[in-house]
Coordinates of C-alpha atoms and ligand atoms in Angstrom, one line a residue:
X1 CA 16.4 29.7 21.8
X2 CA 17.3 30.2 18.3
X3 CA 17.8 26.6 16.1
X4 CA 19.9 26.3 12.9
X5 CA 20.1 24.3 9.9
X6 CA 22.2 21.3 10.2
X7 CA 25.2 19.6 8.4
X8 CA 26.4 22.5 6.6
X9 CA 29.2 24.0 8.7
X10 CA 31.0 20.4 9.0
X11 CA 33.0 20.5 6.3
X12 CA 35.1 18.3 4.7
X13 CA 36.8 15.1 6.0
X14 CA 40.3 15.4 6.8
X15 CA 43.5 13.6 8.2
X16 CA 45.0 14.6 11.5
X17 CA 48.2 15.4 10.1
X18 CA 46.6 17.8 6.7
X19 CA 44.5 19.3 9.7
X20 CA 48.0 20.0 11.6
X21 CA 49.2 21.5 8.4
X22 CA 46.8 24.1 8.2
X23 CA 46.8 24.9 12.0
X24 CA 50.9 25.8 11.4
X25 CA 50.4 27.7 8.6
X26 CA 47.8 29.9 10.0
X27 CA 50.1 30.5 13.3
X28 CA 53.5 32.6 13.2
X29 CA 55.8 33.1 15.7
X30 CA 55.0 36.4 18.0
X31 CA 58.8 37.1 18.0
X32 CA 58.1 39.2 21.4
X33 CA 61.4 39.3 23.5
X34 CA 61.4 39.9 27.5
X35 CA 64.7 40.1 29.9
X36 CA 63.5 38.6 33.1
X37 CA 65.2 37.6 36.3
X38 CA 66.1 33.9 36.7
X39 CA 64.0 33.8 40.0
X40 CA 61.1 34.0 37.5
X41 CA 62.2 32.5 34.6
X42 CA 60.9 28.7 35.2
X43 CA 58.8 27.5 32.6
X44 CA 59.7 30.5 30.0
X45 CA 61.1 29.9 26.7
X46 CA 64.8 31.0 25.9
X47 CA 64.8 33.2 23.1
X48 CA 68.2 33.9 22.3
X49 CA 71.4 31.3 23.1
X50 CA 73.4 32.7 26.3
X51 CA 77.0 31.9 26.3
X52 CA 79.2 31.8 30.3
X53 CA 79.7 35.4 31.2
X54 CA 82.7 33.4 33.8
X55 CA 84.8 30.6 33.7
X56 CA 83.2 27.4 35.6
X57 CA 84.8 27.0 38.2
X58 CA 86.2 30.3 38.3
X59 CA 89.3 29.2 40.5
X60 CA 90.9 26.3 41.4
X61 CA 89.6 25.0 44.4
X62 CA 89.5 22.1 46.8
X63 CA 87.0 18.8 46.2
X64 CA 87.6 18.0 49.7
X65 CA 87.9 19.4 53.3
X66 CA 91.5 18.4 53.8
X67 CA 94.9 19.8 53.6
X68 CA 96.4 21.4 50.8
X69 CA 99.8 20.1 49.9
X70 CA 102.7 19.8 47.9
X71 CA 103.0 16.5 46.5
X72 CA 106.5 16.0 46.8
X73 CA 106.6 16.6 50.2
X74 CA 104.5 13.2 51.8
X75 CA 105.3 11.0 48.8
X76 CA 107.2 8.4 51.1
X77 CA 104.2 8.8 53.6
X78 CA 102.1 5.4 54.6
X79 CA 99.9 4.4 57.1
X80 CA 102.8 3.0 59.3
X81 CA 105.3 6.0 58.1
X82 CA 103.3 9.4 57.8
X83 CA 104.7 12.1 56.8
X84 CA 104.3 15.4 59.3
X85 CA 103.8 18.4 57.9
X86 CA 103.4 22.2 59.4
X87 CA 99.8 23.2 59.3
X88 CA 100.6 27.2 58.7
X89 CA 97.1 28.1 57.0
X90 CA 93.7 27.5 57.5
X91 CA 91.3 28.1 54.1
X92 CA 87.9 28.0 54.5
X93 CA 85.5 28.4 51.9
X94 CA 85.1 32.2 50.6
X95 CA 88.2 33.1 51.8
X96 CA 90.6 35.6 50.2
X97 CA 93.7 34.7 51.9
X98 CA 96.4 33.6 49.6
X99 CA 98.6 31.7 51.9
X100 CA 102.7 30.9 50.6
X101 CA 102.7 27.2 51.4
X102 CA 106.4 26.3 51.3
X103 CA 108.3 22.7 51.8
X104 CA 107.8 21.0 54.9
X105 CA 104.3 23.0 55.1
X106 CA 100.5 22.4 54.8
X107 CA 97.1 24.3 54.6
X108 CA 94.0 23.4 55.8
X109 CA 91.3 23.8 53.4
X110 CA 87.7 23.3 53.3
X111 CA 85.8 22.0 50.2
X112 CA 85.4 25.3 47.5
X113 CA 88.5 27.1 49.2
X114 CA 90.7 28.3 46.8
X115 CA 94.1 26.1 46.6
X116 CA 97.2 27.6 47.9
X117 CA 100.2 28.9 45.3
X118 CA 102.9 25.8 45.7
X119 CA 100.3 23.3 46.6
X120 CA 99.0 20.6 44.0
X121 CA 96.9 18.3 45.5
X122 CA 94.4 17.9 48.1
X123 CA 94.6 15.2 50.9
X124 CA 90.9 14.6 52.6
X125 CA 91.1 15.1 56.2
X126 CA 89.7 11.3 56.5
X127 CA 93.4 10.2 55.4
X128 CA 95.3 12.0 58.3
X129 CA 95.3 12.8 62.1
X130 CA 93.0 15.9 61.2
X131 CA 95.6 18.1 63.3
X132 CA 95.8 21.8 63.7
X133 CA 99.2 22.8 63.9
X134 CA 101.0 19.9 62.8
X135 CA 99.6 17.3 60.9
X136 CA 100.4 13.4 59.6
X137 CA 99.8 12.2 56.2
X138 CA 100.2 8.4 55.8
X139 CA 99.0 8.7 52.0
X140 CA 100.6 9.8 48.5
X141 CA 97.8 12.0 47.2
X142 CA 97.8 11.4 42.8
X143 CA 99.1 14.8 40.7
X144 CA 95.9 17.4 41.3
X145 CA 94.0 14.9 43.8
X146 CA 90.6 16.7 44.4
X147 CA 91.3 19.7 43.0
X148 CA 88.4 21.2 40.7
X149 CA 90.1 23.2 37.9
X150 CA 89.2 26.3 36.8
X151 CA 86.9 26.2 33.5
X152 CA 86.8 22.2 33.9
X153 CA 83.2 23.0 33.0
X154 CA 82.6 25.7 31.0
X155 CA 84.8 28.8 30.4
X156 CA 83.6 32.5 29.9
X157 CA 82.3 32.8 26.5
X158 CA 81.0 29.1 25.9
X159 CA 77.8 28.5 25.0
X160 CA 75.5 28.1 28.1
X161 CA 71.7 27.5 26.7
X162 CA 70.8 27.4 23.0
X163 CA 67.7 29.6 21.6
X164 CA 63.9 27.4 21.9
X165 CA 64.9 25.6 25.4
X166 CA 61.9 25.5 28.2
X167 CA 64.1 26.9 31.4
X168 CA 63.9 24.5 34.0
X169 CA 65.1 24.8 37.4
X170 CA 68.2 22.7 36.1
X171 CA 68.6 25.3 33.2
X172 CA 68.1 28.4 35.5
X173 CA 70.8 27.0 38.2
X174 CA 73.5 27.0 35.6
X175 CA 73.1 30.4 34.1
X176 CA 73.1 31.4 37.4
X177 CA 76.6 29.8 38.2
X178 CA 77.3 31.0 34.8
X179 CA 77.5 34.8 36.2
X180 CA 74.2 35.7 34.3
X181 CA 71.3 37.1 36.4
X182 CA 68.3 37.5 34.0
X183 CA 67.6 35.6 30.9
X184 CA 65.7 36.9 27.8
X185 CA 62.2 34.9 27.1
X186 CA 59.6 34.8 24.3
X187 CA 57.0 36.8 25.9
X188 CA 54.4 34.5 26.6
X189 CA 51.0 34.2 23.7
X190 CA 47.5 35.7 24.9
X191 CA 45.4 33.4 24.9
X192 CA 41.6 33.4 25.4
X193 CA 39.4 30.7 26.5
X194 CA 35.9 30.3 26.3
X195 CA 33.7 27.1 27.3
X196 CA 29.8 27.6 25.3
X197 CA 27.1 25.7 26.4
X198 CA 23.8 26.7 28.1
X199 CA 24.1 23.8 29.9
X200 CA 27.1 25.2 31.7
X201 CA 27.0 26.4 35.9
X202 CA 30.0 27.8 37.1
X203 CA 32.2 25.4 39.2
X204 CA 30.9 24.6 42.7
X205 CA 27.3 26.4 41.6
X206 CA 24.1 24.9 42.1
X207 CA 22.6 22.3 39.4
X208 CA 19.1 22.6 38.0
X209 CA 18.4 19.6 36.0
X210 CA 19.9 19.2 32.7
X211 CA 23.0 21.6 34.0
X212 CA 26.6 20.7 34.3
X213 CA 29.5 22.1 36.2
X214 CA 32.2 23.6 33.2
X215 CA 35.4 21.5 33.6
X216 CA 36.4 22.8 30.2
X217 CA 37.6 26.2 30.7
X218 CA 39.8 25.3 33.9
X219 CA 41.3 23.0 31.8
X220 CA 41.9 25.1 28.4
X221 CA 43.2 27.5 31.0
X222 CA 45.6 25.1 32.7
X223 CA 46.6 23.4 29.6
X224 CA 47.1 27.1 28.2
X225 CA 49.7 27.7 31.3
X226 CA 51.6 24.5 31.4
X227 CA 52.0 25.0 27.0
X228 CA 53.7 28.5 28.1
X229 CA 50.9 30.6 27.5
X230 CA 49.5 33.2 29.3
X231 CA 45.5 33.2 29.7
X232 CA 43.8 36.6 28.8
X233 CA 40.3 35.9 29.5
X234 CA 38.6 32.5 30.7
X235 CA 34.9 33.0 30.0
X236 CA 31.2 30.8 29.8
X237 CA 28.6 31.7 27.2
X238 CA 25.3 29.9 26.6
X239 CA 24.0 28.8 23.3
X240 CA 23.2 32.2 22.1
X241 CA 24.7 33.7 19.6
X242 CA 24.1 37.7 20.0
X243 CA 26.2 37.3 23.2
X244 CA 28.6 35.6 21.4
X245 CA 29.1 37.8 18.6
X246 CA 29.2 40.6 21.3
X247 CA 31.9 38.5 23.1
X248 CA 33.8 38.1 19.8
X249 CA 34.1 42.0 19.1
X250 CA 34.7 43.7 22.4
X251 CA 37.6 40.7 23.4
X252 CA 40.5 42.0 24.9
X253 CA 43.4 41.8 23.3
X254 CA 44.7 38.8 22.5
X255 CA 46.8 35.9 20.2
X256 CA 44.6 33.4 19.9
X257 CA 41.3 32.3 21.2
X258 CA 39.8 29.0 21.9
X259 CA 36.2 27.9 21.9
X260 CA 35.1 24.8 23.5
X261 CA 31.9 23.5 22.5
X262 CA 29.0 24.4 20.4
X263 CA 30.8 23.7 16.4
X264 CA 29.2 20.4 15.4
X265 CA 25.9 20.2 13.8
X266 CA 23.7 20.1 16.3
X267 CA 20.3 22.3 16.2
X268 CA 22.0 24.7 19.0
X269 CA 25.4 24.5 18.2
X270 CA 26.1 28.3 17.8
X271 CA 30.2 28.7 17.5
X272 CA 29.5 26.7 14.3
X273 CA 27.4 29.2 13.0
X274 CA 28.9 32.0 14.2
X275 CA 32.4 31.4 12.9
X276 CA 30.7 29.9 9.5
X277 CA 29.0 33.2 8.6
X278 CA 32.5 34.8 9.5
X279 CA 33.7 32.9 6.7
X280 CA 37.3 32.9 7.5
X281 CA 37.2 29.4 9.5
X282 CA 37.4 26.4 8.5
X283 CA 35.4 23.5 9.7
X284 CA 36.4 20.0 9.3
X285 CA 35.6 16.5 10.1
X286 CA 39.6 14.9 11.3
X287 CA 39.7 11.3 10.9
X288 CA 40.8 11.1 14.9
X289 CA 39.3 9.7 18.1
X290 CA 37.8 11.7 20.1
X291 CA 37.7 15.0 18.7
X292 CA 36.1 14.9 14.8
X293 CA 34.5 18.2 14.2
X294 CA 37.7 21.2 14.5
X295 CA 37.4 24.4 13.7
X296 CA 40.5 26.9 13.0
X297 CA 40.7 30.1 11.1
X298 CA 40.8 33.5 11.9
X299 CA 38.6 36.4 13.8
X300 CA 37.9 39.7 12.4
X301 CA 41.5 41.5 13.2
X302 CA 43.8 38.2 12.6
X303 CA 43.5 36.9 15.6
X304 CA 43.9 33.1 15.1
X305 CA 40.9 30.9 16.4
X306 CA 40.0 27.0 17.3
X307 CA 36.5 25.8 17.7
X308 CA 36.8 22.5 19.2
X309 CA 34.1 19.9 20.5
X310 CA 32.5 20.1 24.1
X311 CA 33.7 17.2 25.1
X312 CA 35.8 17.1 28.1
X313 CA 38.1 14.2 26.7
X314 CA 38.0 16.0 23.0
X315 CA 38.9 18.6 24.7
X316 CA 42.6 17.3 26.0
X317 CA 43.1 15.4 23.0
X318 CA 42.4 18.2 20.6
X319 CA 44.3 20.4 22.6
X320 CA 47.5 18.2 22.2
X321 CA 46.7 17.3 18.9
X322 CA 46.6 21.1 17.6
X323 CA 46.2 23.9 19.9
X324 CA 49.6 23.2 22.2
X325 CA 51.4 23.0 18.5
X326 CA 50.0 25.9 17.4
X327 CA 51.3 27.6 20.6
X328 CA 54.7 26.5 20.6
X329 CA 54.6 28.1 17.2
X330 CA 53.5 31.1 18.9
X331 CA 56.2 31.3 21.3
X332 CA 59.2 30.7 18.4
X333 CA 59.8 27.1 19.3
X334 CA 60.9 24.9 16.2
X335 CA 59.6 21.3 18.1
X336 CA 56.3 22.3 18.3
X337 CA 55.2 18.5 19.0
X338 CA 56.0 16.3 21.9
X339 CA 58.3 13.6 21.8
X340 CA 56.4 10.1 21.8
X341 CA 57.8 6.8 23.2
X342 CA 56.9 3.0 22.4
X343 CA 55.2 1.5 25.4
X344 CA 54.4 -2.1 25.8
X345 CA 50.4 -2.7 26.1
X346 CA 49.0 -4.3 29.1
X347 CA 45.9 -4.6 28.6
X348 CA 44.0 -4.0 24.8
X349 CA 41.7 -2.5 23.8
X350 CA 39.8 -1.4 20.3
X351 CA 40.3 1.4 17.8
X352 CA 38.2 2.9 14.9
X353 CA 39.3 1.6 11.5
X354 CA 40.8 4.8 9.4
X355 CA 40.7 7.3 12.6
X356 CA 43.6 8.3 14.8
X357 CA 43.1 7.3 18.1
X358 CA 44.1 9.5 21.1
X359 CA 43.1 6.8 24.0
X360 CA 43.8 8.5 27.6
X361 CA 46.3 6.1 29.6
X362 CA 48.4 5.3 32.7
X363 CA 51.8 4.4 32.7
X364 CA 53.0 1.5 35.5
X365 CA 55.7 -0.2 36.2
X366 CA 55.8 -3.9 36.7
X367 CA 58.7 -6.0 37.3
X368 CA 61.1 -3.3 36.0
X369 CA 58.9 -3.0 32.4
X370 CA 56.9 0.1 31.8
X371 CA 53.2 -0.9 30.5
X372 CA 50.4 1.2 29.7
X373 CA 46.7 1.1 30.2
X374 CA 43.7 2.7 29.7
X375 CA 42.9 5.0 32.1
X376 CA 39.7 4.8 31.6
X377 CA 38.4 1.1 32.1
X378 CA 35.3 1.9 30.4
X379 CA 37.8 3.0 27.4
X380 CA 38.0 5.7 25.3
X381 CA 34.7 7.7 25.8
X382 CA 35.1 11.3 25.1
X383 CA 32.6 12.3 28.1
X384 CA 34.5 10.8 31.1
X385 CA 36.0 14.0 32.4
X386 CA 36.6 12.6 35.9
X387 CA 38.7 9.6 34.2
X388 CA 41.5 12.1 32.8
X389 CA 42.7 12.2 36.1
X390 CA 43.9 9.2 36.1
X391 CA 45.4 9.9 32.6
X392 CA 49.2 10.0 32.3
X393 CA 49.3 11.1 28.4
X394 CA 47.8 9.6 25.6
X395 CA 48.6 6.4 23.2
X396 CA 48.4 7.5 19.5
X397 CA 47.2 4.3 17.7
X398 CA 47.6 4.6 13.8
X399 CA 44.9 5.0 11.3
X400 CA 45.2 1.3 10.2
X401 CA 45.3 -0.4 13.7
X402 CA 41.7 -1.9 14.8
X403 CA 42.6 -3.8 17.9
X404 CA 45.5 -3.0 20.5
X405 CA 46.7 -6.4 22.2
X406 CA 48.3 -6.7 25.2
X407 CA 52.1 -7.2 24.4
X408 CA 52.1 -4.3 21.5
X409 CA 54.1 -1.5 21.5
X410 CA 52.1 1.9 21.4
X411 CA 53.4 5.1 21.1
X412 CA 52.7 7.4 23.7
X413 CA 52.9 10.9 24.6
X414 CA 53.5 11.6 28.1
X415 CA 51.6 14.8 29.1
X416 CA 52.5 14.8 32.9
Ligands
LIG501 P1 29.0 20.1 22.3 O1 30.3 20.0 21.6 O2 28.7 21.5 22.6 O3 28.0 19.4 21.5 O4 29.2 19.4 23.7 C1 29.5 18.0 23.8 C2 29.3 17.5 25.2 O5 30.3 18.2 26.0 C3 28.0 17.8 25.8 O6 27.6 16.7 26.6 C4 28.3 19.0 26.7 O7 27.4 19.1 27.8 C5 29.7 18.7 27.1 N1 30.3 20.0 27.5 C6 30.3 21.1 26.7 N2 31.0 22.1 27.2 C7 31.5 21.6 28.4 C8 32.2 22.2 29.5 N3 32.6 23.5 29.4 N4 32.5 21.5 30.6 C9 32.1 20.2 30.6 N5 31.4 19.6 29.6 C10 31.0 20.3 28.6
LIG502 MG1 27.0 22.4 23.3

């Protein structure tokens, strides 16, 4: 197995942010558009604002099953004294019939049937005898009582959804209610991932001693799919770096690959050396926790590429930290971080002096507070794969803070 001089691939030290700086400004957007249908538009990106193609609602209709009245007619009605009216219509919902309701007169109506010409308000069917023919109405209904107006919430031609929005299934019910039936979407970045590590069995495979199962490429690919991307090719290579090269130049297509493992300065640590005699990739040494040694730059062709440490933990974090950025950069979104909120600490715990710490936690609830742990009781150690599980998001802790105490406030991204 072929052995290589350490130390000089790990290049200089750097902050998280300067790192994050260089990650967007080797990542433009794709600016590839798709028209797809709303029934598979959850999770894509909206790339271009859709405005109501109808007015919402597009008719006035009832709020209630009830009757459909004219106002004047049972305003001396009361619970001792109803007023009887003449039931001469019945509405249900999807009906086209577009009864005259005159004086004297009444039309039952379900809830979404459109209101009768000469009626202005809606009497719930709980407030009278509920009769057929004739019917009492011992209450004075208020001017447009449970009627929904037409374009009471949006009318044709308002904005809808603004450009960069994730469609959700809330986003997706209004454009269809909207009148729209497909949406146009970023079309989703390629994205390859490959775990390294002759250590690595595939997962579920026997174990000869010193192997491992490879957790890291499920999750690069998961991560990639929840971060809106799509994944082109999930792949292991050992410590070799023929195959890799080989890998590197018959790749499929693609908009950006990620390597997992293999970039420190270890005797055997081949993506280092690999991308290092590329010399279009960076390799630095981010003042973070987990995660130091990062690699970004380009391959042969453009395509952009991240080398980031083997371990699992580093893994996640550096993900979060700079590859799900670089991807919503990819898609076209302008927020291309996640938002982070102040959580109060409930139990401490230590962080490195002058490093950003990314430290795994769960979120609980206790007597109506939000609080967040470790997730890991054993802390922050960058090998615990099985312990992200239990990880709700990360805390961030500063560069300056040394000790988290319980009662602090930590910001927190919530990846879940
Ligand atoms: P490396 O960055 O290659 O030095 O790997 C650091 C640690 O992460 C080592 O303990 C590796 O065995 C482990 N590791 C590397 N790749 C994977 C993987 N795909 N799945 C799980 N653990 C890995
Ligand atoms: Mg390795």
């Amino acid at each position: 197995m072929p052995t290589f001089s350490p130390a000089s691939g790990a290049g200089p030290s750097m902050s998280v942010d300067a790192h994050l700086e260089r990650v967007l400004a080797g990542v433009a957007p794709l600016g590839r558009v798709e028209q797809v249908p709303l029934a598979d538009a959850s999770g894509r990106l909206l790339a271009a604002s859709v405005d109501a193609r109808v007015d919402l609602p597009g008719f006035d209709n009832s709020a209630m099953d009830g009757y459909a009245v004219r106002r004047a007619d049972v305003a001396t009605g009361t619970p001792l004294h109803p007023v009887v009216l003449d039931v001469v219509a019945d509405v249900p919902a999807g009906s086209d019939a577009d009864p005259i309701i005159g004086p004297g007169q009444a039309a039952r109506i379900m809830t979404g049937a459109p209101i009768p010409d000469g009626t202005d308000a809606v009497v719930p069917i709980e407030q009278t005898d509920g009769g057929t023919a004739r019917v009492s109405i011992g209450a004075v209904p208020q001017a447009g009582h449970h009627i929904r107006h037409r374009g009471e919430d949006l009318h044709a031609g308002d904005r809808l959804l603004e450009a960069g929005v994730v469609l959700d299934a809330r986003r997706i019910a209004a454009a269809a209610a909207a009148g729209l039936a497909d949406l146009p979407v970023a079309v989703p970045p390629r994205v390859a991932v490959v775990a390294t590590g002759s250590e690595l069995v595939e997962p579920g495979g026997p174990l000869a001693r010193g192997r491992i199962h490879d957790s890291n490429s499920l999750l690069l690919a998961a991560l990639v799919a929840e971060a809106g991307g799509v994944v082109s090719e999930r792949l292991r290579l050992p410590d070799d770096p023929e195959l890799l090269r080989d890998w590197i130049g018959g790749r499929e297509p693609c908009d950006l690959v990620v390597f997992a493992g293999g970039i420190s300065v270890g005797a055997h640590d081949v993506v280092r050396h690999v991308l290092a005699d590329l010399g279009t990739v960076d390799f630095a040494r981010v003042a973070m926790q987990p995660g130091k040694p990062q690699a970004f730059g380009t391959l042969p062709g453009g395509t952009p590429v991240f080398g980031l440490p083997g371990n699992p933990v580093s893994v996640a974090v550096s993900f979060e930290a700079f590859v799900r950025p670089a991807l919503q950069r990819l898609l076209g979104r302008h927020d291309v971080l996640r938002p982070t909120w102040p959580v109060v600490v409930e139990t401490g715990w230590h962080s490195p002096a002058r490093r950003r710490q990314y430290m795994p936690i769960a979120l609980t609830v206790r007597h109506g507070r939000v609080l967040v742990h470790p997730a890991s009781p054993g802390g922050a150690g960058s090998h615990l794969a099985a312990r992200l599980a239990a990880a709700d998001g990360f805390a961030i802790v500063p560069e300056h803070v040394v000790e988290v105490a319980a009662g602090d406030l930590v910001e927190v991204v919530v990846t879940r």
